[in-house]
Coordinates of C-alpha atoms and ligand atoms in Angstrom, one line a residue:
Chain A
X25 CA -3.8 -22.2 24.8
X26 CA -7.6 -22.3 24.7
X27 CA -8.8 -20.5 21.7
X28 CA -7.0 -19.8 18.5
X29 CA -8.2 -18.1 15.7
X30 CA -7.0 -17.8 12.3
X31 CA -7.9 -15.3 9.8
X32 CA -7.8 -16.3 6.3
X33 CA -9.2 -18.9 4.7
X34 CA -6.7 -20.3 1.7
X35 CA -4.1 -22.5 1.9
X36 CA -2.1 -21.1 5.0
X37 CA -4.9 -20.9 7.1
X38 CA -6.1 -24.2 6.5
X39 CA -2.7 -25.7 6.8
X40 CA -2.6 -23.7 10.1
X41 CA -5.6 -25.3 11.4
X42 CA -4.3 -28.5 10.0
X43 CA -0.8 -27.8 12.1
X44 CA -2.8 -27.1 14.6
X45 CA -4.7 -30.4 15.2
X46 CA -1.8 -32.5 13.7
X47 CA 0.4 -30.7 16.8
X48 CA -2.2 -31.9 19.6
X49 CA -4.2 -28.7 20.0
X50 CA -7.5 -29.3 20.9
X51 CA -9.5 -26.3 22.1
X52 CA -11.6 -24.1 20.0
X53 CA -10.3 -23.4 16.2
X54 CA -12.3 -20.6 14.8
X55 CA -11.2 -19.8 11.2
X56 CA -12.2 -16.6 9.7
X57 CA -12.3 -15.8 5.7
X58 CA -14.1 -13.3 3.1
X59 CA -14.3 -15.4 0.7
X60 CA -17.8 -17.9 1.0
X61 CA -15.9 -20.2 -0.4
X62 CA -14.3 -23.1 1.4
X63 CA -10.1 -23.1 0.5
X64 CA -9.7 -24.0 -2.5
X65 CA -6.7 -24.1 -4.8
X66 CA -5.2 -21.2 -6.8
X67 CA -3.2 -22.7 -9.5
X68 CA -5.3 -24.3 -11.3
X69 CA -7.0 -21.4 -11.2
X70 CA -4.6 -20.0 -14.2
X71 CA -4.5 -22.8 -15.9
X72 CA -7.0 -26.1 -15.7
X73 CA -9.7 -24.4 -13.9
X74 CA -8.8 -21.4 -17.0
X75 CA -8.8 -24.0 -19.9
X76 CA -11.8 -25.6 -18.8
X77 CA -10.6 -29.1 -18.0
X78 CA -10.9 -29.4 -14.1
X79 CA -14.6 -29.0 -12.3
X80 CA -15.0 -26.3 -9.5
X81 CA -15.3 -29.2 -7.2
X82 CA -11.5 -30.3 -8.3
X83 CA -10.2 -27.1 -6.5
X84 CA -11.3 -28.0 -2.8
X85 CA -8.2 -28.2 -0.5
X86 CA -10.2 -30.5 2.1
X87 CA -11.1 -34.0 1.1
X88 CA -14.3 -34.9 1.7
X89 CA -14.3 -36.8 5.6
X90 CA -11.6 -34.6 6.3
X91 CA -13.2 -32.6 10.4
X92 CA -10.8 -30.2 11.7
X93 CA -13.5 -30.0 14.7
X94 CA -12.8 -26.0 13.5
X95 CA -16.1 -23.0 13.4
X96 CA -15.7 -21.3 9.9
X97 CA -16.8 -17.9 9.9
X98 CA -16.9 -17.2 6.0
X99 CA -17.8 -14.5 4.2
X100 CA -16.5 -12.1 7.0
X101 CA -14.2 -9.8 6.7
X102 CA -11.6 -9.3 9.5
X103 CA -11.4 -5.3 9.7
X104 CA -8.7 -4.7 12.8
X105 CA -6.6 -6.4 15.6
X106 CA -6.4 -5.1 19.2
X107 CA -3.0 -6.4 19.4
X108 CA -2.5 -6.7 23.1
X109 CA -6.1 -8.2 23.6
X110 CA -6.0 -10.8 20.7
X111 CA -8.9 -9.8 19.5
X112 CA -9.9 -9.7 16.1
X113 CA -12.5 -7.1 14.9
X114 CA -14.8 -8.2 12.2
X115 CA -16.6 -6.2 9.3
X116 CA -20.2 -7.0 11.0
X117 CA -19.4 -5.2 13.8
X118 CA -18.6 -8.5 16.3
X119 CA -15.0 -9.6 17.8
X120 CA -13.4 -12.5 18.2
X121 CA -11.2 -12.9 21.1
X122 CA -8.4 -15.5 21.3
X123 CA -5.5 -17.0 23.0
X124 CA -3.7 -17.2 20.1
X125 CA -3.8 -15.2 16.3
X126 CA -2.4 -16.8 13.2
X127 CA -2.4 -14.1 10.3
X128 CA -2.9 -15.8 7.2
X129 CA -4.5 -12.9 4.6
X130 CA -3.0 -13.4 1.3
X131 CA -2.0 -11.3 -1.4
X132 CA -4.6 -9.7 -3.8
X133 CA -4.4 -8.6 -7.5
X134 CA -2.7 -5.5 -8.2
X135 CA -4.5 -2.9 -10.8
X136 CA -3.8 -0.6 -12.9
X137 CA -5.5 2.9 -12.0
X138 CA -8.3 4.2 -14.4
X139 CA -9.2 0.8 -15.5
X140 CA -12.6 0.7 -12.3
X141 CA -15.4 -0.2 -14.5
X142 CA -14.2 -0.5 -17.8
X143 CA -16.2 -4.1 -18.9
X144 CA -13.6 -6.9 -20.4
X145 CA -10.6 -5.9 -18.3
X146 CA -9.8 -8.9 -15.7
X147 CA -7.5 -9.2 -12.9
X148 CA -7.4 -13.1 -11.4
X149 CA -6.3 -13.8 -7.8
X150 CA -9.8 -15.8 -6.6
X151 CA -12.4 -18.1 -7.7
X152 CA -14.5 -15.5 -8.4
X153 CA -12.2 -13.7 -10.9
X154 CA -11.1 -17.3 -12.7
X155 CA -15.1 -17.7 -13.2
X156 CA -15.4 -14.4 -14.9
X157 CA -12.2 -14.7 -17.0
X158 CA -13.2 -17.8 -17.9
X159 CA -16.5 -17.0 -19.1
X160 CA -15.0 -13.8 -21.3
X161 CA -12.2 -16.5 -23.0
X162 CA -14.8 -18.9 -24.1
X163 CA -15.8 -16.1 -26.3
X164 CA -12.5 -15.7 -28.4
X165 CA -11.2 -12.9 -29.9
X166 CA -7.8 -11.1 -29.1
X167 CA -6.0 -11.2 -25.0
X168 CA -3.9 -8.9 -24.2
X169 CA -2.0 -9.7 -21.2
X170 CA -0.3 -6.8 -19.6
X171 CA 2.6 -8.2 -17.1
X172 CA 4.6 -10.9 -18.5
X173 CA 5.2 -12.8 -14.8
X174 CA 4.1 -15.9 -14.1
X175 CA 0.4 -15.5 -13.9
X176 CA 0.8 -13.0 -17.0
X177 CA 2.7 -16.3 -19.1
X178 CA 0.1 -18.7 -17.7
X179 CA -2.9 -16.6 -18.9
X180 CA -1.8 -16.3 -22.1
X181 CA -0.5 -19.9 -22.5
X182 CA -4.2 -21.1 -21.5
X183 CA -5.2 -18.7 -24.1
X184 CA -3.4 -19.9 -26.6
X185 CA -4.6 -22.9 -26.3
X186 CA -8.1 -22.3 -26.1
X187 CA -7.0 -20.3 -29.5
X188 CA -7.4 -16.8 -28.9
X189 CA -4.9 -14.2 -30.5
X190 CA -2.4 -13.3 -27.7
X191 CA -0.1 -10.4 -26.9
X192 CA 1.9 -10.1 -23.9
X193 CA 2.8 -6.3 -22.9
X194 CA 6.3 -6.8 -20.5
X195 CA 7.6 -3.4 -18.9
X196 CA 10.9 -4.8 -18.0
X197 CA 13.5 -5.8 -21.1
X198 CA 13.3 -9.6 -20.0
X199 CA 10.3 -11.0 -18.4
X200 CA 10.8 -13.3 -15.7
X201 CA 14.3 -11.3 -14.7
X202 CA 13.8 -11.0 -11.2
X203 CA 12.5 -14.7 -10.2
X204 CA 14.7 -16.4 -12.8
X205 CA 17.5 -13.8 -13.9
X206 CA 18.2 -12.9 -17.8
X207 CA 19.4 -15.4 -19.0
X208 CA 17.3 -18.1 -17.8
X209 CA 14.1 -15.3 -17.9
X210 CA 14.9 -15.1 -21.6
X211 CA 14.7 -19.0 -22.2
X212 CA 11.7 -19.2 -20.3
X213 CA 10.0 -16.2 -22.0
X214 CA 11.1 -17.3 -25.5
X215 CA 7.8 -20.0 -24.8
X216 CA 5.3 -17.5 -26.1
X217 CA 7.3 -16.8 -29.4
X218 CA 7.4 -20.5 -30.0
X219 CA 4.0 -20.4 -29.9
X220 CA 3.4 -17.5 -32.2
X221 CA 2.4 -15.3 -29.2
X222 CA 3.4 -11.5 -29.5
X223 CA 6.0 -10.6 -26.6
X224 CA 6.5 -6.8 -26.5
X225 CA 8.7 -6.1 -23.8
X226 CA 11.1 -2.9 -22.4
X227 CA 7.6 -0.8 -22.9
X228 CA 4.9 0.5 -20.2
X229 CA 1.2 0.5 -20.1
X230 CA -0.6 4.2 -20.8
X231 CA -3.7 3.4 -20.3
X232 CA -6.7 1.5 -22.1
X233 CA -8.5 3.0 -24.2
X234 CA -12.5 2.3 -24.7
X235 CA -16.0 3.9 -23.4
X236 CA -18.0 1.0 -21.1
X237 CA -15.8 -1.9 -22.8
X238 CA -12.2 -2.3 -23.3
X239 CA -11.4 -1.6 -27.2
X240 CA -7.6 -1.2 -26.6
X241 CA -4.0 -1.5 -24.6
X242 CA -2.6 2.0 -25.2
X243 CA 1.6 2.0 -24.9
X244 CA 3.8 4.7 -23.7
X245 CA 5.8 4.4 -27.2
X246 CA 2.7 5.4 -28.8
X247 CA 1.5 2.0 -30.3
X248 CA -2.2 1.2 -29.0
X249 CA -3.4 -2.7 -29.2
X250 CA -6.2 -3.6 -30.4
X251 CA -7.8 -5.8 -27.0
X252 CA -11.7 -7.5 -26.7
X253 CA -10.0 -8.4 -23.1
X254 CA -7.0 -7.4 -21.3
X255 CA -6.1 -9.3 -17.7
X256 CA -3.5 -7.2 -16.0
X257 CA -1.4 -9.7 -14.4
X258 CA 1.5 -7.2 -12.3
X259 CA 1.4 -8.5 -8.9
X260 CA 0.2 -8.7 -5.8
X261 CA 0.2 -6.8 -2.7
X262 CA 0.2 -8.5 1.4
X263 CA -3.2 -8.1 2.6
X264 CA -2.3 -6.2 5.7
X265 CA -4.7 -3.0 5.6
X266 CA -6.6 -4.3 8.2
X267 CA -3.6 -4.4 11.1
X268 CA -3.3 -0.9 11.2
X269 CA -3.0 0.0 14.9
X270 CA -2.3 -3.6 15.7
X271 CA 1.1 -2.9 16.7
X272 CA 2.4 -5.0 14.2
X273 CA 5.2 -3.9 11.8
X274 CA 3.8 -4.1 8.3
X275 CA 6.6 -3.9 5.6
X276 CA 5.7 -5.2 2.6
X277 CA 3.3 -7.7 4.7
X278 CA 3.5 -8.3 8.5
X279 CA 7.3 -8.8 9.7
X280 CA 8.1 -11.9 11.4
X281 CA 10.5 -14.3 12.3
X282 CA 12.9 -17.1 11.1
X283 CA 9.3 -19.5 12.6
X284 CA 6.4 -16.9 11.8
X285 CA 6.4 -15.0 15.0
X286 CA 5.9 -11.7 15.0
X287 CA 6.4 -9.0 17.4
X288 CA 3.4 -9.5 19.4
X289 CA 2.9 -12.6 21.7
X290 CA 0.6 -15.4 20.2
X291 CA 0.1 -13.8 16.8
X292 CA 2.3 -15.5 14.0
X293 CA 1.8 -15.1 10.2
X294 CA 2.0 -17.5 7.2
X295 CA 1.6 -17.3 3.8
X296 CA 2.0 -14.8 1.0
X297 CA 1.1 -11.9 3.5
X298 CA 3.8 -12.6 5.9
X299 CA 7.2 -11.6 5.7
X300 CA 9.5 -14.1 6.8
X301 CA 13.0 -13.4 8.4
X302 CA 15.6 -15.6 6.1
X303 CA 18.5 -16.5 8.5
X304 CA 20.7 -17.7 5.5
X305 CA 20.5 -14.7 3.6
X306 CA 20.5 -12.6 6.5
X307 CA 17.0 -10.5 5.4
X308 CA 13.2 -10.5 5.5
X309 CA 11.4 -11.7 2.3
X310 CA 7.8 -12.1 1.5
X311 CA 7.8 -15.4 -0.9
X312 CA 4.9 -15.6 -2.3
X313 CA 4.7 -19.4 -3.5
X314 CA 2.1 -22.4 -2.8
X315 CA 4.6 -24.6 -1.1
X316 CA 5.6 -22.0 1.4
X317 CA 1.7 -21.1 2.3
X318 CA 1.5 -25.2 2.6
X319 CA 4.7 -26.1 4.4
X320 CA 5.4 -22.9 7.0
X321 CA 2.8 -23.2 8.7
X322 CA 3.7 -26.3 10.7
X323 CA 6.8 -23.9 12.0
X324 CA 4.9 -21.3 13.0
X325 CA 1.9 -23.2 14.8
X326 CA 5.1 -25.0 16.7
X327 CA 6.0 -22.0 17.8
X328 CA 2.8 -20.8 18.7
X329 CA 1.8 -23.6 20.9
X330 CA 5.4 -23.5 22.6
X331 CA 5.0 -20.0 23.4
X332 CA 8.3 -19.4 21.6
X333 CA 10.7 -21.8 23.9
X334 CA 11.5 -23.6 20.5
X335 CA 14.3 -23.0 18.2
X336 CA 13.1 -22.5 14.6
X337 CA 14.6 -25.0 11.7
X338 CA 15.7 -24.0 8.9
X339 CA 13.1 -24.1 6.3
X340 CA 13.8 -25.4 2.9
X341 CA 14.8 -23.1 -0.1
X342 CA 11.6 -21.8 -1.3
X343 CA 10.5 -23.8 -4.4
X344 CA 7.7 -23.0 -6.8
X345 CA 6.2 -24.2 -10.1
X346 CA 4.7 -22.8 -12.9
X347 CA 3.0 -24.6 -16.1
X348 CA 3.3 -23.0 -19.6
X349 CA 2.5 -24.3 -23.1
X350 CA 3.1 -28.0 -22.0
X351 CA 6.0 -27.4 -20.4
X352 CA 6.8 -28.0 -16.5
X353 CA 8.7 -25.3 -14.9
X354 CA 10.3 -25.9 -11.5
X355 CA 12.5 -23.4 -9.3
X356 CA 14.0 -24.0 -5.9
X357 CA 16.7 -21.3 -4.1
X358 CA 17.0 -17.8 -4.7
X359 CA 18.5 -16.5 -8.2
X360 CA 19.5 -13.2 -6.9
X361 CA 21.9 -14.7 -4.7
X362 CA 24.0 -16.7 -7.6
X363 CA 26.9 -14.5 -10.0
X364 CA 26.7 -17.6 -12.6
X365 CA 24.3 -19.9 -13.9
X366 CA 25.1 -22.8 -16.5
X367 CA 22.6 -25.5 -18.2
X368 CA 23.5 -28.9 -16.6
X369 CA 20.9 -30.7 -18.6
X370 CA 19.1 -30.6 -22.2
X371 CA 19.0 -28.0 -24.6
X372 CA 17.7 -24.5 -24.3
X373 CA 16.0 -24.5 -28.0
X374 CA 13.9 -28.1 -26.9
X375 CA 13.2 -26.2 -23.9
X376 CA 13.9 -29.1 -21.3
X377 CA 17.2 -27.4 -19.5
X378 CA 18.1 -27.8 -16.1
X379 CA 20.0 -25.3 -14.8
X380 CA 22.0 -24.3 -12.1
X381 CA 22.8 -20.9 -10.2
X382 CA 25.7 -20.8 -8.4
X383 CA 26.9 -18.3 -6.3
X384 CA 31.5 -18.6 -6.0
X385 CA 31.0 -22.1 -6.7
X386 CA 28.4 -23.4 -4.8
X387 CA 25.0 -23.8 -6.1
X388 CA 22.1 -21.6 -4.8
X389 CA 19.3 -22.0 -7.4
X390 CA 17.7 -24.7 -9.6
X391 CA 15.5 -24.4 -12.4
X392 CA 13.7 -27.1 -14.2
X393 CA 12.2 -27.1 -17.5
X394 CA 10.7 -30.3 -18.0
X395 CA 13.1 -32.2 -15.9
X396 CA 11.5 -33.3 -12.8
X397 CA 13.3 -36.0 -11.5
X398 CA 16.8 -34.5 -12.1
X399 CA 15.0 -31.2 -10.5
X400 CA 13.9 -33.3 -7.4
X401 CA 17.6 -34.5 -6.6
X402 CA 18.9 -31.0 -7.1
X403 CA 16.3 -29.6 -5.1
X404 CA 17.3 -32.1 -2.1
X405 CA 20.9 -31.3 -2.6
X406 CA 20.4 -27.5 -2.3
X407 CA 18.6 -27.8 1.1
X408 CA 20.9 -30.2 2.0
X409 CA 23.6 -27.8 1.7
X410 CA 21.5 -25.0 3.2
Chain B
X28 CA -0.4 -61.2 -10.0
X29 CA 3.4 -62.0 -8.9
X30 CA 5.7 -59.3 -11.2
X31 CA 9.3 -59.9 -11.5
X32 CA 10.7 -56.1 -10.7
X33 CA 14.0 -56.2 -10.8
X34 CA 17.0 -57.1 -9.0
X35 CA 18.0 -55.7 -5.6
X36 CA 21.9 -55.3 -5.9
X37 CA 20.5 -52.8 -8.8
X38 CA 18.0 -51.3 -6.5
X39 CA 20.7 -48.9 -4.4
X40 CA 18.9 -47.4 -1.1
X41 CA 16.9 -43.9 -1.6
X42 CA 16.4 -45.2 -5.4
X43 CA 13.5 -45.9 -6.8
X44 CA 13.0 -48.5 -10.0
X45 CA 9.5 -48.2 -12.4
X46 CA 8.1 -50.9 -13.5
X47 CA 6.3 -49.7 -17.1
X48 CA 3.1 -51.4 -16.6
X49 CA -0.3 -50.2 -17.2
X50 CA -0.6 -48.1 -14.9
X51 CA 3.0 -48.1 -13.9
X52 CA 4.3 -49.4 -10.4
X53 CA 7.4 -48.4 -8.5
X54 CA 9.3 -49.5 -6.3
X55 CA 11.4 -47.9 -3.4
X56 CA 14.3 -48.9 -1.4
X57 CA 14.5 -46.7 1.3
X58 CA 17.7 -45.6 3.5
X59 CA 16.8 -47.6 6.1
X60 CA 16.7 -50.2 3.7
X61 CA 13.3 -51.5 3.2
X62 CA 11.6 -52.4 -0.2
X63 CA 7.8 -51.2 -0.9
X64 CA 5.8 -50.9 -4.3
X65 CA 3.3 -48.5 -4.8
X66 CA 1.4 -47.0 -7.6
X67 CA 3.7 -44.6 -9.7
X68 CA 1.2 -41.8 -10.7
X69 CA 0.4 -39.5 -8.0
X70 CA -3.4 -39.1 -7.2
X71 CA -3.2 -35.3 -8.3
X72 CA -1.9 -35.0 -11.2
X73 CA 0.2 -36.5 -13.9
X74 CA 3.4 -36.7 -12.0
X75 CA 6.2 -39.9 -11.8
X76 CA 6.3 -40.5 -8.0
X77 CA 9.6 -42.5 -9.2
X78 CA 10.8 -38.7 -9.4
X79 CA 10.5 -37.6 -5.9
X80 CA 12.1 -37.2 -3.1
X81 CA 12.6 -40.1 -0.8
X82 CA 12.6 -39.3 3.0
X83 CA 11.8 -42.0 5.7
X84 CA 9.0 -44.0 4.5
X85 CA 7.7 -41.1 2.3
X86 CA 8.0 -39.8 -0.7
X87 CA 7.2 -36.5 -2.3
X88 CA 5.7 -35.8 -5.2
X89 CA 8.3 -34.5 -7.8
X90 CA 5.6 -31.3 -8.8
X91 CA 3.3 -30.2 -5.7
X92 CA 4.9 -31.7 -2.5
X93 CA 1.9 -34.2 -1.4
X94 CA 3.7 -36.9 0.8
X95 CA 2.8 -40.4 0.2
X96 CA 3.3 -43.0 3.0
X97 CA 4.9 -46.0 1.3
X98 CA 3.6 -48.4 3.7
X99 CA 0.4 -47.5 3.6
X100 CA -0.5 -45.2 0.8
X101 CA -1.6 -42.6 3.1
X102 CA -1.5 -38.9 1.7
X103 CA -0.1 -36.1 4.0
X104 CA -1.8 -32.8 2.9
X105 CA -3.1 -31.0 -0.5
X106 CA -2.7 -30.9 -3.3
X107 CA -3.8 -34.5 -3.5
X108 CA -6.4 -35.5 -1.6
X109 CA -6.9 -39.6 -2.5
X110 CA -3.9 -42.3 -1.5
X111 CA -1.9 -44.1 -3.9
X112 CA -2.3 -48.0 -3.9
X113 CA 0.3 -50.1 -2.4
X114 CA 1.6 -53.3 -3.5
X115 CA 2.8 -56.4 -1.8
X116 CA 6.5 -57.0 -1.8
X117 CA 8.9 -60.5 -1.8
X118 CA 12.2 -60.3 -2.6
X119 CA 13.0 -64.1 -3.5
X120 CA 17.0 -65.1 -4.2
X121 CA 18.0 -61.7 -4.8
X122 CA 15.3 -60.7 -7.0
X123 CA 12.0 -57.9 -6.1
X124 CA 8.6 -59.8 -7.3
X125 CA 5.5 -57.3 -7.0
X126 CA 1.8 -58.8 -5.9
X127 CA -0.4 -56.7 -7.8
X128 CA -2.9 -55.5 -5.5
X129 CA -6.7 -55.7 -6.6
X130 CA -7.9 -52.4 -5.9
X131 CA -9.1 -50.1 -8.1
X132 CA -6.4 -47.8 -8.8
X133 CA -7.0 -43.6 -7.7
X134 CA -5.6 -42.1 -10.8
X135 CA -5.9 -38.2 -10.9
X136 CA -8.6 -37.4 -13.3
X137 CA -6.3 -36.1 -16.2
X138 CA -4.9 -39.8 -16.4
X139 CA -7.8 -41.6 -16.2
X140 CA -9.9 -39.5 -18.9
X141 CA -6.9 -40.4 -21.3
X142 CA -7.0 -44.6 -19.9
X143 CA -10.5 -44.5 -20.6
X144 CA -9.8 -43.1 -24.2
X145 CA -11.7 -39.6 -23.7
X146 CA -9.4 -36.2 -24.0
X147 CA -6.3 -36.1 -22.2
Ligands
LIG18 C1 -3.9 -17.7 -10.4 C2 -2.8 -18.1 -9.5 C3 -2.0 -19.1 -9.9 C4 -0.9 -19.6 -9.1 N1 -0.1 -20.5 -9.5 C5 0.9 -20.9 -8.7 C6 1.8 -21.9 -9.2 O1 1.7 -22.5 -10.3 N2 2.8 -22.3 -8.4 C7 3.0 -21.7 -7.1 O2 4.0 -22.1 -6.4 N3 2.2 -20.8 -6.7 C8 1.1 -20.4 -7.4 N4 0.3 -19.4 -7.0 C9 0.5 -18.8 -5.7 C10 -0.3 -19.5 -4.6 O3 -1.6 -19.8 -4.9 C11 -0.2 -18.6 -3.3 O4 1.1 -18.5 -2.9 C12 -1.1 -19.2 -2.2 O5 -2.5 -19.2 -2.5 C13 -0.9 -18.4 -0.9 O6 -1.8 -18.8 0.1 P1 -2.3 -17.9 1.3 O7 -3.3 -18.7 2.1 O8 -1.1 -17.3 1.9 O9 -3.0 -16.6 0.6 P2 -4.3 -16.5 -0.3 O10 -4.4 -17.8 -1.1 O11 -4.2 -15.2 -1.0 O12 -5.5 -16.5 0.7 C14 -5.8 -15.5 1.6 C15 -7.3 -15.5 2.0 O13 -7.5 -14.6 3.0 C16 -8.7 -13.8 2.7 N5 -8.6 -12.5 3.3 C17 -7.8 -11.5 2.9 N6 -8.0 -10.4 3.7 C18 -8.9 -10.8 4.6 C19 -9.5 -10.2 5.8 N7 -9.2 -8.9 6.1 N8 -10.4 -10.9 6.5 C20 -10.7 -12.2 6.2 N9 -10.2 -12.8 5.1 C21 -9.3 -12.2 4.4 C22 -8.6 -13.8 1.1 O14 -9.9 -13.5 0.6 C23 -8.1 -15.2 0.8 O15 -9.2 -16.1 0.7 C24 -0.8 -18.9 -7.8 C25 -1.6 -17.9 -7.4 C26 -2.7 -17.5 -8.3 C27 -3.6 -16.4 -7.8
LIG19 S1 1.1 -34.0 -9.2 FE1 1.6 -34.8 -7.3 S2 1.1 -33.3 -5.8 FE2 0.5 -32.5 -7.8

């Protein structure tokens, strides 16, 4: 393999080109991103980067002597793949041919429609959007956070402590259900009360109401919220648009295998826009977690350079974490899979519970609240008995 | 600076034992049976490497995954991007002495605005 390119320029794509050097290859890397920025880190991006406490330069992925020996095309957009061919097509109208293709596009922000244009409403997925938010929070005044998710909780926890009035508009009965279940959604929810920040869940969005700038979040009940911002924190979609005609198969992100291969030779894909076949649970899932964008792609550049004569290892329970209102929340395994989960550890009102999800006995989830070492050895058991 | 750590029939393998100085130390006794001291505060962030996961001659941070090399301090990939200091190890008639090195530590900035008595 002579040329590999990777499109995407975040944390899968760099830790593809990392993989890629770390594994031996040594012809030409070409990395291709949107974004002018060099990868930084989203996290913070929701919370330190939010509250004000870490610099811009903080967020760079790279340290500083780090040389990849890689050509960064930034600020490029990729806009098709000839699949056969490897080549990828790019928005300025030039193509970049290569041996191999890792796929490494991300997810991007959800909206709501109707809301184009309206001044003081805020999505946050980039650099970019954390700048602007940022900018409108300094001013004050009352956030109302539709989506009560994670990036929903961690908005609104920043906000709160930078003291803005907070609501926090949830569609579903118990935020955090699907990721955590109920029960353990309902503990971890039950953060913004203790903070005196308004939880209105079980009720849907309308609309907003407002000429040029956002004056309110109207609700299907009838109430309407009075809002001086409103960040619309529901999701995020697999940026995958631009493989139409690839001969790719995009479900819910590009579909790959147990190691990031995908149906065509020498294009894998990592990250939150690649759809990764689970062998344990039998299914394809698109996680969409830091840890995952870090840690797959050494698998799927293995497989890449080997052509696909490797067997894939089992890769460890997808983790994330999450930071709200001080406290450190951890999650490892998947909670859909369990029919029982019971607090191991600490007390659900000092909200420092460890808990574990169990599925006929045998444990198929952790969660952490404030409990990191007990977490870690948790953690390692569960992919130990994966 | 020769610290008494503690003492190795306490120190099972794949444990690790913090030594509540300031900053704090740890030390690790790894499967294969070997004792090394590092710092305790990962470079990122504010996180106990005492609460990782030992593997090998690495550990991982308990929060964001960064591997540290316990031997040399080396980290594998982001989050954090600066080593941890490592510390020189004797275990003398049973008991684990730490030789403080005389580096500056790399606390992560969080840690080090609250040591140097600004906002945490
Ligand atoms: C605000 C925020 C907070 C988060 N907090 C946490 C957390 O606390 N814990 C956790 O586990 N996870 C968290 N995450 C999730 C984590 O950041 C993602 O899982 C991770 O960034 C995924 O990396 P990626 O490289 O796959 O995708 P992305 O980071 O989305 O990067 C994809 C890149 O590809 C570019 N791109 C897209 N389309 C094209 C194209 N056609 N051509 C060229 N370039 C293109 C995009 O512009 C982007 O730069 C958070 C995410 C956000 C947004
Ligand atoms: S605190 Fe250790 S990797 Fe983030």
């Amino acid at each position: 393999m002579r040329m590999v390119a990777v499109v995407g320029a975040s944390l899968a794509g760099l830790s593809a080109a990392r993989s890629l050097r770390g594994q031996g290859f040594d012809g030409r890397l070409v990395v291709i991103g949107d974004e002018l920025h060099r990868p930084y880190d989203r996290p913070p991006l929701s919370k330190e980067f939010l509250a004000g406490s870490l610099a811009e330069t903080e967020l760079a992925l790279e340290p500083d002597d780090e040389d990849l020996r890689a050509e960064w095309l930034l600020g490029v957009r990729a806009v098709g793949l000839d699949g056969p061919q490897r080549a990828v097509r790019l928005a300025d109208g030039s193509e970049v041919r290569a041996d191999g293709v890792v796929i490494a596009t991300g997810a991007a922000a959800r909206t709501l429609p109707g809301t184009d244009g309206l001044a003081g409403v805020h999505t946050l997925r980039t650099l970019d959007d954390a700048r602007a938010l940022r900018d409108e929070l300094a001013l004050g005044g009352r956030l109302v956070v539709i989506g009560g998710g994670f990036i929903g909780a961690e908005v609104a926890s920043t906000a709160y402590a930078l003291g803005l009035d907070v609501t926090v508009v949830e569609a579903a009965p118990t935020p955090l259900a699907g990721p955590l279940g109920e029960t353990m959604g309902g503990i971890v929810s039950a953060l913004h009360a203790d903070h005196g920040v308004r939880l209105l869940c079980g009720v849907g969005v309308q609309g907003l109401r407002g000429v040029s700038r956002v004056e309110a979040v109207l609700l299907e009940d009838g109430r309407s919220i009075p809002a001086d911002t409103v960040v619309v924190g529901v999701g995020a979609r697999p940026c995958v648009e631009w493989l139409a005609g690839s001969g790719l198969e995009l479900a819910d992100g590009v579909r790959c295998g147990a190691d990031g291969r995908t149906g065509l030779p020498g294009v894998v894909a990592v990250g939150d826009c690649a759809s990764w076949y689970d062998p344990r649970a039998g299914l394809h899932r698109r996680v969409e977690h830091w840890t995952g964008a870090r840690e797959r792609p050494d698998a799927a550049v293995t497989a890449l350079l080997a052509g696909g004569a490797v067997e894939p290892g089992a890769p460890r329970p997808p983790y994330f974490w999450s930071d709200q209102y001080g406290v450190k929340i951890q999650f490892a395994g998947h909670a859909a899979a369990a029919d029982s989960v019971t607090i191991e550890e600490g007390a659900r009102d000092d909200r420092n519970v460890l808990a574990v999800y169990r599925r006929s006995g045998h444990p198929v989830a952790v969660l952490g609240m404030n409990q990191p070492r007990l977490f870690t050895r948790w953690r390692k058991q569960l992919a130990a008995a994966a | 600076m020769m610290i008494p750590a503690c003492r190795l029939v306490d120190l099972p393998r794949g444990e690790a034992y913090r030594l509540d100085i300031d900053p704090p130390v740890s030390v690790f006794h790894t499967d294969d049976g070997e004792v090394f001291a590092i710092d305790d505060t990962c470079t990122h962030q504010d996180a106990s490497l005492a609460d990782g996961w030992l593997e090998g001659c690495e550990v991982e941070c308990p929060l964001h995954a960064s591997k540290f090399d316990l031997r040399t301090g080396a980290v594998d990939a982001p989050p954090a991007k600066r080593p941890v200091r490592t510390h020189e190890v004797h275990v003398e008639d049973g008991m684990i002495y730490v030789r403080l090195s005389l580096d500056a530590p790399n606390l992560p900035p969080c840690v080090a605005a609250r040591l140097a008595g600004g906002p945490a």
